[in-house]
PDB file of N, CA and C in Angstrom:
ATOM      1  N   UNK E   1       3.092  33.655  21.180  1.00 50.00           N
ATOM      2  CA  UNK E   1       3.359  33.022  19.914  1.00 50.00           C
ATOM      3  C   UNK E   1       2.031  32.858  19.182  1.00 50.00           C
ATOM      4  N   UNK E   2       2.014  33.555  17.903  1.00 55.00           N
ATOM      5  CA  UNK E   2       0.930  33.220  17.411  1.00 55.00           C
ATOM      6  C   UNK E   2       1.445  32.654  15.842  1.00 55.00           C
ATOM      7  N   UNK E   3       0.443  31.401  14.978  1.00 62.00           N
ATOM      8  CA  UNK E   3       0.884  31.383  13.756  1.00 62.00           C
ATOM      9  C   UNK E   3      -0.183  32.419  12.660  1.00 62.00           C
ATOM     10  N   UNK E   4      -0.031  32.145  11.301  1.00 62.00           N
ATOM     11  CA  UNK E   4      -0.245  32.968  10.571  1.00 62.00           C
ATOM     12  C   UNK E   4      -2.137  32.661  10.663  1.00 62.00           C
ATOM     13  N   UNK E   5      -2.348  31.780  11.059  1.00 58.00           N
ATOM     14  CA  UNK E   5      -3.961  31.828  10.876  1.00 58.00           C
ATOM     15  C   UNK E   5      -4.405  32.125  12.522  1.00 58.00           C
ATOM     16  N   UNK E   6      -3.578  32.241  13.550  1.00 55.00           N
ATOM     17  CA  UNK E   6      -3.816  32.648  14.387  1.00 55.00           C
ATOM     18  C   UNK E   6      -4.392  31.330  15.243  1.00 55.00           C
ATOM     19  N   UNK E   7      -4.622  29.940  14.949  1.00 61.00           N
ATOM     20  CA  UNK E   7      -4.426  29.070  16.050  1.00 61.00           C
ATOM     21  C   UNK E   7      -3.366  28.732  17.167  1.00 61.00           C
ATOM     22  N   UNK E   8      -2.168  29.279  17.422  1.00 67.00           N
ATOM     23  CA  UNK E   8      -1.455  28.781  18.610  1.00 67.00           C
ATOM     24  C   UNK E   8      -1.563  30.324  19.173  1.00 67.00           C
ATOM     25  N   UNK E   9      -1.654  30.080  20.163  1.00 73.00           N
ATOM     26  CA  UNK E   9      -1.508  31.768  21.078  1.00 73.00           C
ATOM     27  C   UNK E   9      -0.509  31.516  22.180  1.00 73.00           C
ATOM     28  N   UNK E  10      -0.327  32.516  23.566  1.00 71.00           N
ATOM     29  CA  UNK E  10       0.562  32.381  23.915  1.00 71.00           C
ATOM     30  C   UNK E  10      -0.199  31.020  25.210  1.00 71.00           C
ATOM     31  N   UNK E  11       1.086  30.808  25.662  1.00 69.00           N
ATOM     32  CA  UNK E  11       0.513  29.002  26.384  1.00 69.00           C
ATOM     33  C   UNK E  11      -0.427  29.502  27.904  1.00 69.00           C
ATOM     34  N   UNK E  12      -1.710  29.214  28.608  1.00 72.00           N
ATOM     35  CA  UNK E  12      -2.153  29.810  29.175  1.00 72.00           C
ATOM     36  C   UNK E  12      -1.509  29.768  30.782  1.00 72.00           C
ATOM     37  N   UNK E  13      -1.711  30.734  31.047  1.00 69.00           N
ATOM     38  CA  UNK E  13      -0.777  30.857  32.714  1.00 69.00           C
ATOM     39  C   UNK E  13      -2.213  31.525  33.295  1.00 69.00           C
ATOM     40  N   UNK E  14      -2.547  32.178  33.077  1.00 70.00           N
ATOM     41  CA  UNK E  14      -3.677  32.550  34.120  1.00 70.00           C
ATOM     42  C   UNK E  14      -5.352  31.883  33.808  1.00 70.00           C
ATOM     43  N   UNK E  15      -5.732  31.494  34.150  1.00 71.00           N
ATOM     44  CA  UNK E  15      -7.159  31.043  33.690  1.00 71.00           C
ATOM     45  C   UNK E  15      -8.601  31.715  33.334  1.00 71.00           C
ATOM     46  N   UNK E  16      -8.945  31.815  32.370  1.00 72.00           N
ATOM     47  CA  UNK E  16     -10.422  32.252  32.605  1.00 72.00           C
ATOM     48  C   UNK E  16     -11.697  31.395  32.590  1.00 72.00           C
ATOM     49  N   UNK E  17     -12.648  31.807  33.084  1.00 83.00           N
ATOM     50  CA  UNK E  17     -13.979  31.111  33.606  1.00 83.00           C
ATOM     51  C   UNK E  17     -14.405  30.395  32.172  1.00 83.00           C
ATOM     52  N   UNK E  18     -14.934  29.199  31.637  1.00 80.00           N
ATOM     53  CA  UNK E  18     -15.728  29.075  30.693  1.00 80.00           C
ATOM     54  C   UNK E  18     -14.749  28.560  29.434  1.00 80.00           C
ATOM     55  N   UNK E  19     -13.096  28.751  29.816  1.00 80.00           N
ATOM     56  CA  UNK E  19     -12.506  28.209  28.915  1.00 80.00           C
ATOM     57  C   UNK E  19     -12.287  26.792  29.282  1.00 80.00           C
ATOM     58  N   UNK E  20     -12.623  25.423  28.094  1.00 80.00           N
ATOM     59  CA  UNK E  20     -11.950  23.788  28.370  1.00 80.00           C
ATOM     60  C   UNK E  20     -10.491  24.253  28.372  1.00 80.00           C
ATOM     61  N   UNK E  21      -9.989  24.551  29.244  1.00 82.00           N
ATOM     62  CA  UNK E  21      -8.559  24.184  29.418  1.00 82.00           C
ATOM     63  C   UNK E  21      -8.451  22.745  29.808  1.00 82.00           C
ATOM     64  N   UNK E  22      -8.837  21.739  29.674  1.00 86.00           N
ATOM     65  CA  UNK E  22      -8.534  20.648  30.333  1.00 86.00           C
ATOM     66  C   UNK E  22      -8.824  19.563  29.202  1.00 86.00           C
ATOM     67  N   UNK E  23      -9.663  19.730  28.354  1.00 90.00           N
ATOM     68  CA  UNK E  23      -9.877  19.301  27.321  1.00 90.00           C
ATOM     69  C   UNK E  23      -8.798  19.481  26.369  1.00 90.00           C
ATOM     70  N   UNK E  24      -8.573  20.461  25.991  1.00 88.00           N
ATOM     71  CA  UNK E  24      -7.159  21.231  25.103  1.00 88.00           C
ATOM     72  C   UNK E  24      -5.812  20.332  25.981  1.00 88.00           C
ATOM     73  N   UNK E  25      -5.835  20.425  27.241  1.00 90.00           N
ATOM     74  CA  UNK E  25      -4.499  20.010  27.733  1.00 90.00           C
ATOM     75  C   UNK E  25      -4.658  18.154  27.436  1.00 90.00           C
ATOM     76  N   UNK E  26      -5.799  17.655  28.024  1.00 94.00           N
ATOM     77  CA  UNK E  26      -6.073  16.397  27.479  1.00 94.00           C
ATOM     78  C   UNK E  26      -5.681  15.890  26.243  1.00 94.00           C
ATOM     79  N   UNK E  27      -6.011  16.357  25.190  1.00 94.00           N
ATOM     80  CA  UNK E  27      -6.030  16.182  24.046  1.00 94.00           C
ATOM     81  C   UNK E  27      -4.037  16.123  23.932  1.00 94.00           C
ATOM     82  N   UNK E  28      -3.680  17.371  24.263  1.00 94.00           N
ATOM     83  CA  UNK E  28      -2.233  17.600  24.204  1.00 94.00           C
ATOM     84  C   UNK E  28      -1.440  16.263  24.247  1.00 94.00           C
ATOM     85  N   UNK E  29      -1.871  16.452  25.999  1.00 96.00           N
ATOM     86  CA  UNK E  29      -1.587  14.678  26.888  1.00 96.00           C
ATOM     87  C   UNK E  29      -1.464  13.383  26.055  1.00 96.00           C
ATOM     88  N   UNK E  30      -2.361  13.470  25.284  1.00 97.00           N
ATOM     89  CA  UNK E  30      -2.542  12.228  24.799  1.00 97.00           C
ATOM     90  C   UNK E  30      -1.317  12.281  23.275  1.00 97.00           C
ATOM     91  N   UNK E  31      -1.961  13.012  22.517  1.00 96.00           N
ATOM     92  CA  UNK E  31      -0.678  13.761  21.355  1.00 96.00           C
ATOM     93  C   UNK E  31       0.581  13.470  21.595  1.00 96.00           C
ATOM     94  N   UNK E  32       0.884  14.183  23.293  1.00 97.00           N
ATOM     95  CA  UNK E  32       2.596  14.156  23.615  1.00 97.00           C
ATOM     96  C   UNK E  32       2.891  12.569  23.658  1.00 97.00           C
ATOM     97  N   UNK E  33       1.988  11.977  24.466  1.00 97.00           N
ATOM     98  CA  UNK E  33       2.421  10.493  24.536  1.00 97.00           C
ATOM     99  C   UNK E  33       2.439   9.507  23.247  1.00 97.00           C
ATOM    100  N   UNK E  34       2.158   9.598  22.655  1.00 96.00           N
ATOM    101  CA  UNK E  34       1.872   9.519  21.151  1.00 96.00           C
ATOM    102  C   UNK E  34       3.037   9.563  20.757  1.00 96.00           C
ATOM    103  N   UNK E  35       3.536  10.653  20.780  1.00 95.00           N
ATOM    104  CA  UNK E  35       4.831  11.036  20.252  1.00 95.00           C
ATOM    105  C   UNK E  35       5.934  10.260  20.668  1.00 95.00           C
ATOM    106  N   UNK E  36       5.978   9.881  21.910  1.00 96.00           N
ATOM    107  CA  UNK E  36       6.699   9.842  22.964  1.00 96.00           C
ATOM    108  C   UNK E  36       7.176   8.724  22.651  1.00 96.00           C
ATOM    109  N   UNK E  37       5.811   7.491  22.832  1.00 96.00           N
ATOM    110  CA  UNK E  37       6.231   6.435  22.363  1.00 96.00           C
ATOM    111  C   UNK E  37       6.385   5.853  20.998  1.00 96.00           C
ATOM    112  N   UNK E  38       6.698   6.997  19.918  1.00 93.00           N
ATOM    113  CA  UNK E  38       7.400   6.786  18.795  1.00 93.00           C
ATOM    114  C   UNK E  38       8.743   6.975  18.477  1.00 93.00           C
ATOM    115  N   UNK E  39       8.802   8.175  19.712  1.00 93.00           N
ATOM    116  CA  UNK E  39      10.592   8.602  20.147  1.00 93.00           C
ATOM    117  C   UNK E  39      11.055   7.703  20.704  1.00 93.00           C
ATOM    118  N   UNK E  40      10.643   7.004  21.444  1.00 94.00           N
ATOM    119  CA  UNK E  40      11.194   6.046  22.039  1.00 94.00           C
ATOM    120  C   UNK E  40      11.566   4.815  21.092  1.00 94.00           C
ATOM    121  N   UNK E  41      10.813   3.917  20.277  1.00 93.00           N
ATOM    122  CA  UNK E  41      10.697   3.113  19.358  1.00 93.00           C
ATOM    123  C   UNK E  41      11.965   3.505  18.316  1.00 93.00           C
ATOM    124  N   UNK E  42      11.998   4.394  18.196  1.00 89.00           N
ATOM    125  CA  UNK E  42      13.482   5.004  17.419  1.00 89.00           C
ATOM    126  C   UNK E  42      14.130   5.164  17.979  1.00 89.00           C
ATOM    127  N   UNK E  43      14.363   5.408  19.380  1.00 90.00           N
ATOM    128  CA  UNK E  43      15.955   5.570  20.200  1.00 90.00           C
ATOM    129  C   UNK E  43      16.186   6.725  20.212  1.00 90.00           C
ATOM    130  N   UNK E  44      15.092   7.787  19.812  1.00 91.00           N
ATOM    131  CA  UNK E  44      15.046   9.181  20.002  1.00 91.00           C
ATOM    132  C   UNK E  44      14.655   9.755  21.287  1.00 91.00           C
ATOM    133  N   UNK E  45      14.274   9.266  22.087  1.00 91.00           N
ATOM    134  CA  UNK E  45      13.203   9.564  23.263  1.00 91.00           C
ATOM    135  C   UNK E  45      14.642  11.081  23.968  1.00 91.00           C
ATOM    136  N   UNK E  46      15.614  10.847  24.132  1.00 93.00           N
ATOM    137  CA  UNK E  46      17.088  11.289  24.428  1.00 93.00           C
ATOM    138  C   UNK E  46      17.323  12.516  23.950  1.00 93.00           C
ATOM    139  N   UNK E  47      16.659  13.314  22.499  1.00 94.00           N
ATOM    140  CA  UNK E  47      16.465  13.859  21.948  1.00 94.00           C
ATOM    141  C   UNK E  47      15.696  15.464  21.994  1.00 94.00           C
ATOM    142  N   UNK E  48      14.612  14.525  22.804  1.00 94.00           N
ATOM    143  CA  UNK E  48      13.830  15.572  22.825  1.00 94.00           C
ATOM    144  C   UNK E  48      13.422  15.318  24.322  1.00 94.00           C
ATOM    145  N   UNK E  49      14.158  16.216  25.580  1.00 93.00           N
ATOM    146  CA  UNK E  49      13.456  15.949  26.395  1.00 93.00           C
ATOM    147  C   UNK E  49      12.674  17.238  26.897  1.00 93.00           C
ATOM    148  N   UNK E  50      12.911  17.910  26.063  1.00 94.00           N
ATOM    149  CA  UNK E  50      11.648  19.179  26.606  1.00 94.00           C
ATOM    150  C   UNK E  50       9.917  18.732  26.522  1.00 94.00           C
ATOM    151  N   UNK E  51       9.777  17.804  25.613  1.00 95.00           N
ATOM    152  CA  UNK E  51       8.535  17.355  25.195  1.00 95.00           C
ATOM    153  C   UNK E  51       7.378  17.386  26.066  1.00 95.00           C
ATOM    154  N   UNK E  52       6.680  18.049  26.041  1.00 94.00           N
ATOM    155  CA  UNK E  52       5.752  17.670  27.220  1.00 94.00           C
ATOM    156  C   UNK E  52       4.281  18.561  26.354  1.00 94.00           C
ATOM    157  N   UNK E  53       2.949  18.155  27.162  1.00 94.00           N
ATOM    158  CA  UNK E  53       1.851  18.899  26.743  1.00 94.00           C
ATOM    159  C   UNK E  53       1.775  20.091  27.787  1.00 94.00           C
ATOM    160  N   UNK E  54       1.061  20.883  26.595  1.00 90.00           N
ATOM    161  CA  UNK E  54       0.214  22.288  27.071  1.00 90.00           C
ATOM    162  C   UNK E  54      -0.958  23.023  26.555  1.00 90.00           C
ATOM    163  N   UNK E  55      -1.346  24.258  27.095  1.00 89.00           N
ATOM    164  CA  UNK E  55      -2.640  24.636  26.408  1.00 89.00           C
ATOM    165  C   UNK E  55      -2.247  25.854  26.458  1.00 89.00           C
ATOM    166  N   UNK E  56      -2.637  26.736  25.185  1.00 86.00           N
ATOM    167  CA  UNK E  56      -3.209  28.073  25.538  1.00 86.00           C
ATOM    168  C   UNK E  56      -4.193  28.917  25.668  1.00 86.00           C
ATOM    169  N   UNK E  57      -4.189  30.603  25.698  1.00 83.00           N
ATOM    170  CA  UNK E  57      -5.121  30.706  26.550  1.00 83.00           C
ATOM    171  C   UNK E  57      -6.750  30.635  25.825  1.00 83.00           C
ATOM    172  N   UNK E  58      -6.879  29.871  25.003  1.00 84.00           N
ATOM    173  CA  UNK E  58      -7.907  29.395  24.055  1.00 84.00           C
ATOM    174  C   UNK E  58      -8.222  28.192  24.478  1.00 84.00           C
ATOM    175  N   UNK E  59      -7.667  27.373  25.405  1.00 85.00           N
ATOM    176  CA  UNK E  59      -8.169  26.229  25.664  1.00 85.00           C
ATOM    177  C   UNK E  59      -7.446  25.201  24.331  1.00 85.00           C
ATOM    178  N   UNK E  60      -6.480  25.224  23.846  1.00 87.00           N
ATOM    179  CA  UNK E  60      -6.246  24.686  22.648  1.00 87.00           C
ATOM    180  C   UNK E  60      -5.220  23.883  22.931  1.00 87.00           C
ATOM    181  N   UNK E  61      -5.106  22.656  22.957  1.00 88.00           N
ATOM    182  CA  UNK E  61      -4.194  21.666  23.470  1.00 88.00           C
ATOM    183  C   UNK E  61      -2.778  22.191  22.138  1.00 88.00           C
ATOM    184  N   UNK E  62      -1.681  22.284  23.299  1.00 88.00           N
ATOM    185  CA  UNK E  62      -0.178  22.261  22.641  1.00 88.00           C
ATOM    186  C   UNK E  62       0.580  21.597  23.016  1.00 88.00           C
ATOM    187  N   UNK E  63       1.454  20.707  21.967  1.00 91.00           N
ATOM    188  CA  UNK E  63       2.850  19.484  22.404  1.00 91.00           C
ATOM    189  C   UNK E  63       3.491  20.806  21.891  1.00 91.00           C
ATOM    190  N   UNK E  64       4.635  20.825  23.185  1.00 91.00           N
ATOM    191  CA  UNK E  64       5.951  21.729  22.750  1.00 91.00           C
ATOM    192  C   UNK E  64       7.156  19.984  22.751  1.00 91.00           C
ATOM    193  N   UNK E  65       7.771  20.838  21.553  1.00 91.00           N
ATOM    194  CA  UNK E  65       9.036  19.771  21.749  1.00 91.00           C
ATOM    195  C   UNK E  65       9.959  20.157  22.712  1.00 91.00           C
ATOM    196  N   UNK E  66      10.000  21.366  22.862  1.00 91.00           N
ATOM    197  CA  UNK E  66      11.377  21.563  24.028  1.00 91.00           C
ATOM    198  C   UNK E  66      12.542  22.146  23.018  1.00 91.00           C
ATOM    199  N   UNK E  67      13.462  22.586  23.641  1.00 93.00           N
ATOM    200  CA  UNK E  67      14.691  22.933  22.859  1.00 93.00           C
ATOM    201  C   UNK E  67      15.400  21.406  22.768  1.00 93.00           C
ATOM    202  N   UNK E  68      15.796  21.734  20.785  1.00 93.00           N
ATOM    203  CA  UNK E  68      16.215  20.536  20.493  1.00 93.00           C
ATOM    204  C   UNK E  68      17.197  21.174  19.753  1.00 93.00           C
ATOM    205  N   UNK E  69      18.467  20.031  19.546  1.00 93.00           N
ATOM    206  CA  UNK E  69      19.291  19.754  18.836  1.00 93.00           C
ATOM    207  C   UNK E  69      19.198  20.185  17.174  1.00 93.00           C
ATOM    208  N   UNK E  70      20.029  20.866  16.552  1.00 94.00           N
ATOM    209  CA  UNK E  70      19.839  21.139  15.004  1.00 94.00           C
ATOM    210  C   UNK E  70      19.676  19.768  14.658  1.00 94.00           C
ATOM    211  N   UNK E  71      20.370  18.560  14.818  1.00 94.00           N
ATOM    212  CA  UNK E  71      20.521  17.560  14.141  1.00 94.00           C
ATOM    213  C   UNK E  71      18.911  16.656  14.520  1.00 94.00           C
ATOM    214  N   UNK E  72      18.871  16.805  15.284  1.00 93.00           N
ATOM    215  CA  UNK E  72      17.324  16.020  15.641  1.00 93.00           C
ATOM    216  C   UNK E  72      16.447  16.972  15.120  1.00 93.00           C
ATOM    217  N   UNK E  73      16.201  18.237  14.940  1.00 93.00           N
ATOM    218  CA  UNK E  73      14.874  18.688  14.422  1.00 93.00           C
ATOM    219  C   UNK E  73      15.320  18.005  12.596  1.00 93.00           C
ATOM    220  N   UNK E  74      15.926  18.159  12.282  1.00 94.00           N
ATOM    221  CA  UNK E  74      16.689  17.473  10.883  1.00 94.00           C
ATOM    222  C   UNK E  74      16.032  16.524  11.146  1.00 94.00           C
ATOM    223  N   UNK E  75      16.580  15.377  11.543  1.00 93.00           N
ATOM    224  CA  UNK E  75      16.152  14.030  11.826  1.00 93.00           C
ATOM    225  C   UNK E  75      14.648  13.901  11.606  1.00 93.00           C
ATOM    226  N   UNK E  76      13.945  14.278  12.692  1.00 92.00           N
ATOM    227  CA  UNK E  76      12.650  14.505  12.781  1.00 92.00           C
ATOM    228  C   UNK E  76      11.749  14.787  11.476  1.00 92.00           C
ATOM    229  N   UNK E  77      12.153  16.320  11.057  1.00 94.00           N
ATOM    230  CA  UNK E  77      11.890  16.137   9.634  1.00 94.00           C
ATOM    231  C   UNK E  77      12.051  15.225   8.583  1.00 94.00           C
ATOM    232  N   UNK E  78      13.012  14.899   8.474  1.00 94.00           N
ATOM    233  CA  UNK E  78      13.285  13.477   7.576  1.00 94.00           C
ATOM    234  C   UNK E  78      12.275  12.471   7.682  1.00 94.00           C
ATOM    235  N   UNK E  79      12.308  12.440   8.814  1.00 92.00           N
ATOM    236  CA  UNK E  79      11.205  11.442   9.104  1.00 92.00           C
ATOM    237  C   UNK E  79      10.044  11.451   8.923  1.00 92.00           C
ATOM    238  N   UNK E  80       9.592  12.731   8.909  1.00 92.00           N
ATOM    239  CA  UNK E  80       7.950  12.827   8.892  1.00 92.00           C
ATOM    240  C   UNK E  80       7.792  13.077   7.255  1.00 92.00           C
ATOM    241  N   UNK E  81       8.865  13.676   6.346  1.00 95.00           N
ATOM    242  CA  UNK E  81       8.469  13.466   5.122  1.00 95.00           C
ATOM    243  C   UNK E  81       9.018  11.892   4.468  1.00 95.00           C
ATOM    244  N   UNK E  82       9.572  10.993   5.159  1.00 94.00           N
ATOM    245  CA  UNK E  82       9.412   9.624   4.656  1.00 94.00           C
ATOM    246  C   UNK E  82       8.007   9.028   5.052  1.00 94.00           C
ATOM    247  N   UNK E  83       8.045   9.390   6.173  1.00 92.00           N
ATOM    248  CA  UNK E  83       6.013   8.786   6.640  1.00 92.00           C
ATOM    249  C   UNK E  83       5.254   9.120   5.375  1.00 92.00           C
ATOM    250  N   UNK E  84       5.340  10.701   5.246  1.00 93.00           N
ATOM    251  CA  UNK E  84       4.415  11.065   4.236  1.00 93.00           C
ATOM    252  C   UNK E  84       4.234  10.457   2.913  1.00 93.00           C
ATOM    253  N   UNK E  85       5.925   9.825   2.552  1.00 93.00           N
ATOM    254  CA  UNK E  85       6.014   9.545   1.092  1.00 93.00           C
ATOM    255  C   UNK E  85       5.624   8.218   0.918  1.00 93.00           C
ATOM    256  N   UNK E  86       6.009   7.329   1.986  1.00 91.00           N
ATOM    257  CA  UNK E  86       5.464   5.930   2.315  1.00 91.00           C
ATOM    258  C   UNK E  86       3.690   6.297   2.226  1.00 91.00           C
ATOM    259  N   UNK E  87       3.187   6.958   2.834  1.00 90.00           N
ATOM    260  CA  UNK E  87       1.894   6.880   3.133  1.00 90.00           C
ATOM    261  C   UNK E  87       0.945   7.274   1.845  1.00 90.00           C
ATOM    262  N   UNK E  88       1.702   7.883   0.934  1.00 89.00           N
ATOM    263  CA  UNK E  88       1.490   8.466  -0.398  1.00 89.00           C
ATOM    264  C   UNK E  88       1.524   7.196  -1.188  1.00 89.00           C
ATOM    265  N   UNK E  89       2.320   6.520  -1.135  1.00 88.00           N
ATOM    266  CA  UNK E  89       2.689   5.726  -1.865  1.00 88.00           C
ATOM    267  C   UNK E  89       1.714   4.478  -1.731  1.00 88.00           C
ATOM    268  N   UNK E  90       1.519   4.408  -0.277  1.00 84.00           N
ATOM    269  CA  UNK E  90       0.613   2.838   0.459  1.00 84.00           C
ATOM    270  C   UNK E  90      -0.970   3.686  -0.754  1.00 84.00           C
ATOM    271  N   UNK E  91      -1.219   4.617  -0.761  1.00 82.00           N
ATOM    272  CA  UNK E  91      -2.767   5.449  -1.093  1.00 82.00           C
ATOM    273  C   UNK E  91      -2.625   5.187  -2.648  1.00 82.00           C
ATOM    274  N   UNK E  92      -1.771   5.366  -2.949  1.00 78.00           N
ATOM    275  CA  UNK E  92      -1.906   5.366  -4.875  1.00 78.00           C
ATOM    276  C   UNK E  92      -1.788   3.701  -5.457  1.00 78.00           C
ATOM    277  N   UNK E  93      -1.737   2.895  -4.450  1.00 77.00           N
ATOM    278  CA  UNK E  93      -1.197   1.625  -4.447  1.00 77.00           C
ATOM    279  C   UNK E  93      -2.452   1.131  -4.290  1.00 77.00           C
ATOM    280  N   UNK E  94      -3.404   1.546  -3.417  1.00 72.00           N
ATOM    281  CA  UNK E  94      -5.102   1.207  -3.244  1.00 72.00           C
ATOM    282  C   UNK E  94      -5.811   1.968  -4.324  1.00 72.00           C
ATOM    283  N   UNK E  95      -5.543   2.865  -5.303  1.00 63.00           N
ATOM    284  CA  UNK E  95      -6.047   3.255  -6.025  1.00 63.00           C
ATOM    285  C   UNK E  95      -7.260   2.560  -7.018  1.00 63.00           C
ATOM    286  N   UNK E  96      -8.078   2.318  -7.199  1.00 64.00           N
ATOM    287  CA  UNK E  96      -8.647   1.103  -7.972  1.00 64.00           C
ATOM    288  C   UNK E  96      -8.446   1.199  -9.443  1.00 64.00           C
ATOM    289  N   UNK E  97      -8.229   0.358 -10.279  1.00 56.00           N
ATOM    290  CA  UNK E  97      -7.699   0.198 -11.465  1.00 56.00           C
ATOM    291  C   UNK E  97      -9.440   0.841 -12.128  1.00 56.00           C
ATOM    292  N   UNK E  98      -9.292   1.888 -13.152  1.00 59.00           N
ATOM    293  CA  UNK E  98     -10.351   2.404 -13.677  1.00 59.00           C
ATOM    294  C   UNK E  98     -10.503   1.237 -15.008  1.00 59.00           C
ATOM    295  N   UNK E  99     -11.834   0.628 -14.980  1.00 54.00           N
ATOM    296  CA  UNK E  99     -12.396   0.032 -16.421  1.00 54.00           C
ATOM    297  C   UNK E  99     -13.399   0.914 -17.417  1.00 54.00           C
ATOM    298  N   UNK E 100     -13.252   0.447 -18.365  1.00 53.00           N
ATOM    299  CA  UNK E 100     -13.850   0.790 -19.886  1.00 53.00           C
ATOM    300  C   UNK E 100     -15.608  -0.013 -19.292  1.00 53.00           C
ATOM    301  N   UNK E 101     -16.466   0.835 -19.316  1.00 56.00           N
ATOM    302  CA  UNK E 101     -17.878   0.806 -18.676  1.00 56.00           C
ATOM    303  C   UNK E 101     -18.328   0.371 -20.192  1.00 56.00           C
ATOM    304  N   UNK E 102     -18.673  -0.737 -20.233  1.00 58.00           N
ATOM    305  CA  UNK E 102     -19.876  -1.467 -21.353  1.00 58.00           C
ATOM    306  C   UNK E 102     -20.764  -0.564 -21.626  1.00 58.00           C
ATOM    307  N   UNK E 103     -21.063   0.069 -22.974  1.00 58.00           N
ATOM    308  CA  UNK E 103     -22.649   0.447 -23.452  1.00 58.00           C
ATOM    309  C   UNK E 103     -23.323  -0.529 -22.752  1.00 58.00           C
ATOM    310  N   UNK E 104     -24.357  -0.227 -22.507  1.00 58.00           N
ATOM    311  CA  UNK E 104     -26.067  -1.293 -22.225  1.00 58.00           C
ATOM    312  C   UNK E 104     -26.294  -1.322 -23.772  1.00 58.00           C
ATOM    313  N   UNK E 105     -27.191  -3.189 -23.662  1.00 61.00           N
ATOM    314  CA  UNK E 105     -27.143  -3.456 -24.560  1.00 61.00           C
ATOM    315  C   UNK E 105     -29.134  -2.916 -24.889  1.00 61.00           C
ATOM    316  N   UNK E 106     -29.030  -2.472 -26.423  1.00 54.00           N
ATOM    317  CA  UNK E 106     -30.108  -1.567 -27.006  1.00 54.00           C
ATOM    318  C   UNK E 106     -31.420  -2.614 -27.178  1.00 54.00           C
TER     319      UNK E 106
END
């Protein structure tokens, strides 16, 4: 599996010398759990139980979701573009109100 810029490759099964595979899977590790306990917090955890971390053969930490449900990858999505729109919204809300800058006086 590769994407269009060529960061995910296929997941590594054989090892080579000099690659952080463990770092990449670390990183994953931590990501998947992350996730995990947000699936859970929603009552999703049920959902997705393929979830787990991995690396490929780049050393590049990967969360696979697992085979999921049409209705939960739906779900999921929904969700991550309400995060986004909330989080859009929290940012334009900190925006600082622009003022009219005084000439100095001559």
């Amino acid at each position: 599996m590769t994407d269009r810029r060529g960061v995910v490759a296929r997941r590594a099964e054989d090892l080579s010398p000099g690659v952080p595979y463990v770092r990449g899977w670390n990183r994953a590790r931590r990501s998947a759990g992350t996730l995990a306990d947000q699936l859970v917090l929603l009552g999703l955890d049920t959902d997705f139980p393929g979830l787990v971390a991995d690396v490929n053969v780049f050393g590049d930490g990967l969360v696979q979701l697992g085979t999921v449900r049409p209705e939960a990858a739906e779900l999921l999505a929904k969700l991550i573009t309400v995060g986004l729109e909330a989080e859009r919204l929290d940012t334009a809300a900190e925006l600082p109100v622009t003022t009219r800058r005084e000439a100095p006086a001559a």
